[in-house]
């Protein structure tokens, strides 16, 4: 059938069959079968009329099959291949600790990550603040690093789910990103192509998340878990709170420093709770250790330094300094201006417009406003006051690292405006709200 006839059927809210979806995806992947205008129209028809479960499974499978699908069988790995994916947040550096932490427990983590998107930071941008870190190794080097370090964090290769790459780029400029069916198929097609045995999703809700509303985030988590099961990938989802930045830092090199501190045993509670909860699910779901024993195993490899050693091995295998973990401070770039952002009065932080904290990092130059632009890895915030913190003359809202006075002035105003202060502390809320999946 002609592409325009299939688009017309979806426009008129009819179901598309598996074969019809496969034909459309083949046309998206080959770059000629469907023109950009047709891909945009199809995305809008899917956005407005939704995809049912079977259509979403078919779209996921077809986009997975549009490029290389990795298999780890011939590598003879002595443990399961397991990964985590987050829907994105502010200060979310969990991947940096989670991959080596799970590797130290016997898992193999081939983590294919993205750059910053919108107001959120990207794992790749963070890692590229390490001098020499090559996030686009060839396939042989990627596999060797996974085999030898137990984990490798790299960027999406050209031939991994190419249909998603084109569809995503067109969705980005046609106001069709925020569709639960399209997001589900987009994320899962890349994870299925990575040849995983198990996946844990971190679906964020709250003021710093793409799906701020809890009910929408939960619908997305439900959709991902159900479609992954339909496509044959064991998946669980944790719903985690993004009403406050995660950890004490936001900004690329500053977050890498916090990750190294974490692996050395110095960690902020919410970041620790979130990362540990995700790690427990990864160990349980992949069969490394049942949930009841997983926490003890994780605690042991963190305390022994084995998790930090895996991180060091991964960084060195990617071309970073061999002594990066011991001498983090000399390697990471530093910004020339370091300035506290004072609290407007003594009191408790009762609300944070967390998205604005991400935007303040962008204003400092720590993220992209143009997809091709370079970013400043050194800038951002440290000592970020979390929800419930008692701020005042002795405790600023955060300490800013800036490149120049103009950026510092703009970002300082944005960060200060993101905070609400009250006389009483807000009720405490756990970082992990719910788990979905068998
Ligand atoms: N991340 C993805 O990979 N795809 C989406 O559609 C949204 C977020």
Short mmCIF file of C-alpha atoms and ligand atoms in Angstrom, two decimals:
data_model
loop_
_atom_site.label_atom_id
_atom_site.label_comp_id
_atom_site.label_asym_id
_atom_site.label_seq_id
_atom_site.Cartn_x
_atom_site.Cartn_y
_atom_site.Cartn_z
CA UNK A 1 0.00 0.00 0.00
CA UNK A 2 1.17 3.56 -0.67
CA UNK A 3 2.62 5.35 2.39
CA UNK A 4 -0.04 8.07 2.13
CA UNK A 5 -2.78 5.42 2.33
CA UNK A 6 -1.27 3.99 5.52
CA UNK A 7 -0.89 7.50 6.98
CA UNK A 8 -4.53 8.17 6.06
CA UNK A 9 -5.63 5.03 7.97
CA UNK A 10 -3.78 6.14 11.11
CA UNK A 11 -5.09 9.70 10.66
CA UNK A 12 -8.61 8.21 10.68
CA UNK A 13 -7.83 6.35 13.93
CA UNK A 14 -7.74 2.88 12.33
CA UNK A 15 -5.35 0.21 13.65
CA UNK A 16 -2.27 -0.58 11.58
CA UNK A 17 -1.28 -4.23 11.22
CA UNK A 18 2.20 -5.56 12.06
CA UNK A 19 2.98 -5.76 8.33
CA UNK A 20 1.84 -2.20 7.68
CA UNK A 21 3.96 -0.88 10.54
CA UNK A 22 6.97 -2.90 9.32
CA UNK A 23 6.56 -1.41 5.82
CA UNK A 24 6.37 2.15 7.19
CA UNK A 25 9.43 1.63 9.39
CA UNK A 26 11.39 0.19 6.46
CA UNK A 27 10.51 3.36 4.53
CA UNK A 28 11.64 5.55 7.44
CA UNK A 29 14.94 3.66 7.83
CA UNK A 30 16.01 3.71 4.19
CA UNK A 31 15.79 7.50 3.99
CA UNK A 32 13.90 7.48 0.66
CA UNK A 33 10.82 5.27 1.12
CA UNK A 34 9.09 8.00 3.16
CA UNK A 35 9.76 11.72 2.67
CA UNK A 36 10.32 13.87 5.79
CA UNK A 37 6.82 15.33 5.32
CA UNK A 38 5.31 11.84 5.37
CA UNK A 39 7.28 10.82 8.48
CA UNK A 40 6.10 14.01 10.20
CA UNK A 41 2.48 13.40 9.20
CA UNK A 42 2.68 9.79 10.39
CA UNK A 43 4.19 10.88 13.73
CA UNK A 44 1.37 13.42 14.19
CA UNK A 45 -1.30 10.83 13.31
CA UNK A 46 0.24 8.41 15.86
CA UNK A 47 0.58 11.22 18.40
CA UNK A 48 -3.07 12.30 18.09
CA UNK A 49 -4.70 8.88 17.79
CA UNK A 50 -2.28 6.87 19.93
CA UNK A 51 -0.96 3.36 19.43
CA UNK A 52 -2.58 0.35 21.03
CA UNK A 53 -0.45 -2.31 22.75
CA UNK A 54 -0.01 -4.48 19.63
CA UNK A 55 0.83 -1.51 17.40
CA UNK A 56 3.38 -0.33 19.94
CA UNK A 57 4.99 -3.80 20.12
CA UNK A 58 5.08 -3.93 16.30
CA UNK A 59 6.64 -0.45 16.06
CA UNK A 60 9.23 -1.37 18.71
CA UNK A 61 10.16 -4.62 16.96
CA UNK A 62 10.35 -3.00 13.51
CA UNK A 63 12.56 -0.12 14.73
CA UNK A 64 14.82 -2.61 16.57
CA UNK A 65 15.22 -4.64 13.37
CA UNK A 66 15.96 -1.53 11.28
CA UNK A 67 19.70 -1.76 12.13
CA UNK A 68 22.28 -3.89 13.94
CA UNK A 69 21.06 -6.02 16.82
CA UNK A 70 23.91 -6.89 19.17
CA UNK A 71 24.29 -10.39 20.50
CA UNK A 72 26.61 -11.14 23.39
CA UNK A 73 26.43 -14.94 23.02
CA UNK A 74 29.78 -15.38 21.27
CA UNK A 75 31.54 -13.29 23.95
CA UNK A 76 30.89 -16.07 26.49
CA UNK A 77 30.25 -13.56 29.29
CA UNK A 78 30.05 -15.29 32.68
CA UNK A 79 27.05 -13.20 33.79
CA UNK A 80 23.86 -11.58 32.52
CA UNK A 81 23.74 -8.50 30.27
CA UNK A 82 21.68 -5.87 32.07
CA UNK A 83 21.10 -2.15 31.75
CA UNK A 84 19.21 0.80 33.19
CA UNK A 85 17.61 3.67 31.31
CA UNK A 86 16.31 6.90 32.79
CA UNK A 87 13.74 9.24 31.28
CA UNK A 88 16.03 12.10 32.37
CA UNK A 89 16.34 14.58 35.19
CA UNK A 90 18.52 17.23 36.83
CA UNK A 91 21.71 16.09 38.55
CA UNK A 92 20.91 12.55 37.47
CA UNK A 93 24.35 10.97 37.43
CA UNK A 94 23.15 7.53 38.60
CA UNK A 95 24.43 5.76 35.44
CA UNK A 96 28.01 6.73 36.27
CA UNK A 97 27.90 4.80 39.55
CA UNK A 98 25.33 2.17 38.69
CA UNK A 99 27.16 0.61 35.72
CA UNK A 100 30.41 -0.10 37.62
CA UNK A 101 28.52 -1.00 40.82
CA UNK A 102 26.49 -3.71 39.05
CA UNK A 103 29.58 -4.83 37.10
CA UNK A 104 31.41 -5.36 40.40
CA UNK A 105 28.59 -7.72 41.41
CA UNK A 106 28.96 -9.86 38.25
CA UNK A 107 26.66 -8.13 35.75
CA UNK A 108 27.70 -6.88 32.29
CA UNK A 109 26.41 -3.44 31.43
CA UNK A 110 26.67 -2.22 27.80
CA UNK A 111 25.12 1.18 28.37
CA UNK A 112 24.22 3.18 25.27
CA UNK A 113 23.52 6.71 26.46
CA UNK A 114 22.48 10.05 25.09
CA UNK A 115 23.56 13.66 25.23
CA UNK A 116 21.65 16.33 27.09
CA UNK A 117 18.07 16.75 25.93
CA UNK A 118 16.05 19.88 26.67
CA UNK A 119 16.67 20.97 30.25
CA UNK A 120 18.25 17.64 31.32
CA UNK A 121 21.91 16.69 31.29
CA UNK A 122 23.25 13.73 29.30
CA UNK A 123 25.50 10.94 30.56
CA UNK A 124 27.77 11.23 27.49
CA UNK A 125 28.36 14.95 28.04
CA UNK A 126 29.31 14.19 31.65
CA UNK A 127 31.79 11.48 30.67
CA UNK A 128 33.34 13.67 27.98
CA UNK A 129 34.48 16.06 30.70
CA UNK A 130 37.11 13.38 31.46
CA UNK A 131 40.15 14.15 29.26
CA UNK A 132 40.62 11.50 26.57
CA UNK A 133 37.30 9.68 27.18
CA UNK A 134 36.17 8.37 23.79
CA UNK A 135 32.41 7.78 23.88
CA UNK A 136 32.29 6.48 20.30
CA UNK A 137 34.66 3.49 20.23
CA UNK A 138 34.41 0.94 17.43
CA UNK A 139 32.38 -2.18 18.02
CA UNK A 140 35.41 -4.37 18.88
CA UNK A 141 36.63 -1.93 21.54
CA UNK A 142 33.13 -1.54 22.99
CA UNK A 143 32.79 -5.33 23.35
CA UNK A 144 36.29 -5.67 24.84
CA UNK A 145 35.54 -3.00 27.45
CA UNK A 146 32.28 -4.71 28.44
CA UNK A 147 34.14 -8.04 28.71
CA UNK A 148 37.09 -6.70 30.69
CA UNK A 149 35.65 -3.88 32.82
CA UNK A 150 32.11 -5.31 33.04
CA UNK A 151 30.66 -2.02 31.82
CA UNK A 152 31.03 0.49 29.02
CA UNK A 153 29.09 3.72 28.56
CA UNK A 154 29.02 4.89 24.94
CA UNK A 155 26.92 6.96 22.50
CA UNK A 156 24.38 5.56 20.07
CA UNK A 157 26.18 4.12 17.03
CA UNK A 158 25.00 5.06 13.52
CA UNK A 159 23.45 1.70 12.79
CA UNK A 160 21.64 1.07 16.08
CA UNK A 161 17.88 1.51 15.50
CA UNK A 162 18.38 3.97 12.57
CA UNK A 163 14.60 4.20 12.03
CA UNK A 164 14.26 5.60 15.56
CA UNK A 165 17.09 8.03 14.94
CA UNK A 166 15.26 9.54 11.91
CA UNK A 167 11.79 9.38 13.47
CA UNK A 168 13.08 10.96 16.69
CA UNK A 169 14.78 13.83 14.83
CA UNK A 170 11.55 14.56 12.97
CA UNK A 171 9.41 14.24 16.14
CA UNK A 172 11.72 16.73 17.81
CA UNK A 173 10.77 19.45 15.29
CA UNK A 174 7.09 18.51 14.76
CA UNK A 175 5.81 18.73 18.36
CA UNK A 176 5.31 14.96 18.55
CA UNK A 177 7.78 13.96 21.28
CA UNK A 178 5.43 13.65 24.27
CA UNK A 179 3.50 10.60 23.13
CA UNK A 180 3.56 7.59 25.46
CA UNK A 181 3.44 5.08 22.56
CA UNK A 182 6.18 6.81 20.55
CA UNK A 183 8.45 7.30 23.59
CA UNK A 184 7.97 3.64 24.58
CA UNK A 185 8.89 2.34 21.12
CA UNK A 186 11.80 4.77 20.81
CA UNK A 187 13.43 3.82 24.11
CA UNK A 188 12.79 0.09 23.84
CA UNK A 189 13.93 -0.26 20.21
CA UNK A 190 17.41 0.96 21.25
CA UNK A 191 17.49 -1.26 24.35
CA UNK A 192 16.38 -4.36 22.42
CA UNK A 193 19.04 -3.63 19.79
CA UNK A 194 21.68 -3.64 22.56
CA UNK A 195 20.98 -7.36 23.15
CA UNK A 196 20.03 -7.10 26.84
CA UNK A 197 18.83 -9.93 29.10
CA UNK A 198 17.11 -7.48 31.45
CA UNK A 199 16.32 -3.77 31.71
CA UNK A 200 15.45 -1.54 34.65
CA UNK A 201 13.74 1.75 33.81
CA UNK A 202 13.98 4.84 35.97
CA UNK A 203 10.85 6.80 35.09
CA UNK A 204 10.99 10.25 36.65
CA UNK A 205 8.12 12.43 37.75
CA UNK A 206 8.04 15.87 39.38
CA UNK A 207 9.09 19.40 38.47
CA UNK A 208 12.40 18.41 36.80
CA UNK A 209 11.03 15.50 34.75
CA UNK A 210 9.70 15.46 31.16
CA UNK A 211 6.51 13.82 32.50
CA UNK A 212 6.02 16.05 35.53
CA UNK A 213 2.61 14.66 36.47
CA UNK A 214 2.73 11.41 38.45
CA UNK A 215 -0.21 9.79 36.61
CA UNK A 216 1.39 10.42 33.17
CA UNK A 217 4.79 9.15 34.33
CA UNK A 218 3.06 6.04 35.69
CA UNK A 219 1.24 5.49 32.37
CA UNK A 220 4.60 5.71 30.59
CA UNK A 221 6.19 3.24 33.03
CA UNK A 222 3.24 0.84 32.58
CA UNK A 223 3.48 1.13 28.80
CA UNK A 224 7.24 0.46 28.78
CA UNK A 225 6.95 -2.57 31.07
CA UNK A 226 4.04 -4.08 29.06
CA UNK A 227 5.51 -3.43 25.60
CA UNK A 228 8.94 -4.73 26.69
CA UNK A 229 7.25 -7.94 27.87
CA UNK A 230 5.44 -8.17 24.51
CA UNK A 231 8.78 -7.75 22.70
CA UNK A 232 10.52 -10.34 24.90
CA UNK A 233 12.67 -8.16 27.20
CA UNK A 234 12.38 -8.61 30.99
CA UNK A 235 11.80 -5.10 32.32
CA UNK A 236 10.88 -3.41 35.59
CA UNK A 237 10.29 0.28 36.17
CA UNK A 238 10.87 2.40 39.27
CA UNK A 239 8.99 5.69 39.53
CA UNK A 240 11.40 8.16 41.13
CA UNK A 241 11.01 11.69 42.38
CA UNK A 242 12.49 14.62 40.43
CA UNK A 243 10.95 17.41 42.53
CA UNK A 244 14.49 18.14 43.72
CA UNK A 245 17.83 17.77 41.87
CA UNK A 246 19.43 14.38 42.50
CA UNK A 247 22.55 14.63 44.65
CA UNK A 248 24.33 17.88 45.39
CA UNK A 249 25.64 18.83 41.93
CA UNK A 250 24.33 19.75 38.45
CA UNK A 251 26.77 20.29 35.57
CA UNK A 252 29.00 17.87 33.72
CA UNK A 253 32.45 17.73 35.38
CA UNK A 254 30.93 18.61 38.76
CA UNK A 255 28.64 15.57 38.50
CA UNK A 256 31.56 13.32 37.55
CA UNK A 257 33.33 14.49 40.72
CA UNK A 258 30.23 13.65 42.77
CA UNK A 259 30.09 10.20 41.11
CA UNK A 260 33.71 9.48 42.08
CA UNK A 261 33.01 10.65 45.65
CA UNK A 262 29.97 8.35 45.71
CA UNK A 263 32.08 5.36 44.66
CA UNK A 264 34.55 6.28 47.41
CA UNK A 265 31.74 6.09 49.98
CA UNK A 266 30.77 9.76 50.30
CA UNK A 267 27.21 10.19 49.14
CA UNK A 268 24.10 12.28 49.52
CA UNK A 269 21.13 10.26 50.81
CA UNK A 270 18.58 10.63 47.99
CA UNK A 271 21.16 9.96 45.30
CA UNK A 272 22.32 6.89 47.23
CA UNK A 273 18.77 5.62 47.80
CA UNK A 274 17.83 6.04 44.14
CA UNK A 275 21.00 4.44 42.75
CA UNK A 276 20.92 1.55 45.23
CA UNK A 277 17.23 0.83 44.55
CA UNK A 278 17.93 0.68 40.79
CA UNK A 279 20.98 -1.55 41.37
CA UNK A 280 18.96 -3.94 43.56
CA UNK A 281 16.36 -4.34 40.80
CA UNK A 282 19.11 -4.91 38.21
CA UNK A 283 20.66 -7.69 40.31
CA UNK A 284 17.30 -9.27 41.10
CA UNK A 285 15.78 -9.08 37.61
CA UNK A 286 18.91 -10.42 35.91
CA UNK A 287 19.23 -13.29 38.39
CA UNK A 288 22.57 -12.19 39.93
CA UNK A 289 21.11 -11.98 43.44
CA UNK A 290 17.57 -12.05 44.82
CA UNK A 291 16.27 -8.75 46.13
CA UNK A 292 16.73 -9.82 49.77
CA UNK A 293 20.47 -10.48 49.26
CA UNK A 294 21.23 -7.85 46.62
CA UNK A 295 21.63 -4.91 49.04
CA UNK A 296 24.29 -6.70 51.12
CA UNK A 297 26.19 -7.65 47.99
CA UNK A 298 26.10 -4.07 46.72
CA UNK A 299 27.21 -2.68 50.09
CA UNK A 300 30.17 -5.07 50.12
CA UNK A 301 31.53 -4.11 46.68
CA UNK A 302 31.09 -0.41 47.39
CA UNK A 303 32.92 -0.67 50.73
CA UNK A 304 35.76 -2.80 49.29
CA UNK A 305 36.44 -0.32 46.49
CA UNK A 306 35.57 -2.93 43.82
CA UNK A 307 32.90 -0.68 42.27
CA UNK A 308 35.32 2.28 42.09
CA UNK A 309 37.93 -0.01 40.54
CA UNK A 310 35.44 -1.00 37.77
CA UNK A 311 34.78 2.67 37.07
CA UNK A 312 38.54 3.31 36.83
CA UNK A 313 38.94 0.37 34.44
CA UNK A 314 36.10 1.62 32.25
CA UNK A 315 37.53 5.16 32.07
CA UNK A 316 41.02 3.87 31.19
CA UNK A 317 39.61 1.46 28.55
CA UNK A 318 37.86 4.42 26.90
CA UNK A 319 41.11 6.40 26.70
CA UNK A 320 40.82 8.39 29.95
CA UNK A 321 43.64 8.73 32.54
CA UNK A 322 44.63 5.48 34.29
CA UNK A 323 44.72 7.24 37.68
CA UNK A 324 41.51 9.22 37.19
CA UNK A 325 39.81 7.96 40.35
CA UNK A 326 42.82 8.75 42.58
CA UNK A 327 43.48 12.15 41.01
CA UNK A 328 40.06 13.30 39.80
CA UNK A 329 40.75 16.88 40.87
CA UNK A 330 43.73 17.42 38.61
CA UNK A 331 41.99 16.09 35.51
CA UNK A 332 38.56 17.71 35.53
CA UNK A 333 38.20 21.21 34.06
CA UNK A 334 37.46 24.06 36.47
CA UNK A 335 35.54 27.26 35.94
CA UNK A 336 37.21 30.56 36.97
CA UNK A 337 34.25 32.02 38.91
CA UNK A 338 33.05 30.19 42.03
CA UNK A 339 30.32 32.04 43.88
CA UNK A 340 27.69 31.23 46.52
CA UNK A 341 24.05 32.05 45.70
CA UNK A 342 22.65 33.41 48.95
CA UNK A 343 19.30 32.38 50.37
CA UNK A 344 16.83 35.30 50.45
CA UNK A 345 16.08 34.60 54.14
CA UNK A 346 16.45 32.01 56.89
CA UNK A 347 13.99 29.13 56.44
CA UNK A 348 13.34 25.74 54.92
CA UNK A 349 13.34 24.91 51.20
CA UNK A 350 9.71 23.95 50.60
CA UNK A 351 9.65 23.79 46.77
CA UNK A 352 12.17 23.80 43.92
CA UNK A 353 11.25 24.45 40.28
CA UNK A 354 13.77 21.76 39.37
CA UNK A 355 13.47 22.27 35.61
CA UNK A 356 14.74 25.83 36.17
CA UNK A 357 17.88 24.45 37.85
CA UNK A 358 18.55 22.57 34.58
CA UNK A 359 17.91 25.75 32.61
CA UNK A 360 20.37 27.63 34.84
CA UNK A 361 23.06 25.07 33.90
CA UNK A 362 22.21 25.76 30.23
CA UNK A 363 22.55 29.51 30.86
CA UNK A 364 26.03 28.90 32.22
CA UNK A 365 26.93 27.10 28.97
CA UNK A 366 26.76 23.58 30.45
CA UNK A 367 24.19 22.33 27.91
CA UNK A 368 23.26 22.92 24.30
CA UNK A 369 20.89 25.41 22.78
CA UNK A 370 22.08 24.41 19.31
CA UNK A 371 22.55 20.65 18.68
CA UNK A 372 25.96 21.19 17.05
CA UNK A 373 27.36 23.57 19.69
CA UNK A 374 30.19 22.69 22.08
CA UNK A 375 29.42 22.75 25.79
CA UNK A 376 31.37 24.02 28.77
CA UNK A 377 32.01 20.97 30.94
CA UNK A 378 33.33 22.94 33.92
CA UNK A 379 30.26 25.00 34.83
CA UNK A 380 27.24 24.22 37.02
CA UNK A 381 26.29 24.09 40.67
CA UNK A 382 27.56 22.29 43.76
CA UNK A 383 26.20 22.13 47.31
CA UNK A 384 22.66 22.45 45.91
CA UNK A 385 20.26 22.84 48.84
CA UNK A 386 17.68 20.03 48.63
CA UNK A 387 14.00 20.14 49.62
CA UNK A 388 13.78 20.52 53.40
CA UNK A 389 17.25 22.12 53.78
CA UNK A 390 17.53 24.90 56.34
CA UNK A 391 19.01 27.80 54.36
CA UNK A 392 19.96 31.30 55.50
CA UNK A 393 23.01 33.51 56.04
CA UNK A 394 25.20 30.45 56.78
CA UNK A 395 23.75 28.14 54.14
CA UNK A 396 23.40 29.39 50.54
CA UNK A 397 21.03 27.90 47.97
CA UNK A 398 24.02 26.56 46.01
CA UNK A 399 27.55 27.39 44.94
CA UNK A 400 27.83 28.31 41.26
CA UNK A 401 30.80 27.55 38.96
CA UNK A 402 30.70 29.98 36.01
CA UNK A 403 32.87 30.91 33.04
CA UNK A 404 32.03 34.63 32.86
CA UNK A 405 30.17 37.38 34.71
CA UNK A 406 27.28 37.62 32.23
CA UNK A 407 26.47 33.89 32.49
CA UNK A 408 26.90 33.99 36.26
CA UNK A 409 24.44 36.87 36.63
CA UNK A 410 21.77 35.21 34.45
CA UNK A 411 22.10 31.74 35.94
CA UNK A 412 22.30 33.07 39.50
CA UNK A 413 18.95 34.83 39.04
CA UNK A 414 17.36 31.73 37.49
CA UNK A 415 18.55 29.49 40.31
CA UNK A 416 17.43 31.88 43.05
CA UNK A 417 13.98 32.20 41.44
CA UNK A 418 13.63 28.39 41.42
CA UNK A 419 13.53 28.22 45.25
CA UNK A 420 10.63 28.74 47.65
CA UNK A 421 11.43 29.16 51.33
CA UNK A 422 9.00 28.63 54.22
CA UNK A 423 9.13 28.74 58.02
CA UNK A 424 8.47 25.01 58.45
CA UNK A 425 10.11 22.09 56.65
CA UNK A 426 7.96 20.26 54.04
CA UNK A 427 6.96 16.65 54.75
CA UNK A 428 9.73 14.20 53.77
CA UNK A 429 8.99 12.05 50.73
CA UNK A 430 10.89 8.94 49.57
CA UNK A 431 12.83 9.18 46.32
CA UNK A 432 11.43 5.85 45.02
CA UNK A 433 7.63 6.00 44.88
CA UNK A 434 6.63 2.74 43.20
CA UNK A 435 7.86 -0.28 41.27
CA UNK A 436 6.06 -1.71 38.25
CA UNK A 437 6.72 -5.04 36.57
CA UNK A 438 6.94 -8.66 37.65
N1 LIG B 1 14.18 9.30 24.90
C1 LIG B 1 14.17 8.51 23.78
O1 LIG B 1 15.10 7.76 23.52
N2 LIG B 1 13.10 8.58 22.98
C2 LIG B 1 12.03 9.37 23.23
O2 LIG B 1 11.08 9.35 22.47
C3 LIG B 1 12.05 10.18 24.39
C4 LIG B 1 13.15 10.13 25.21
#
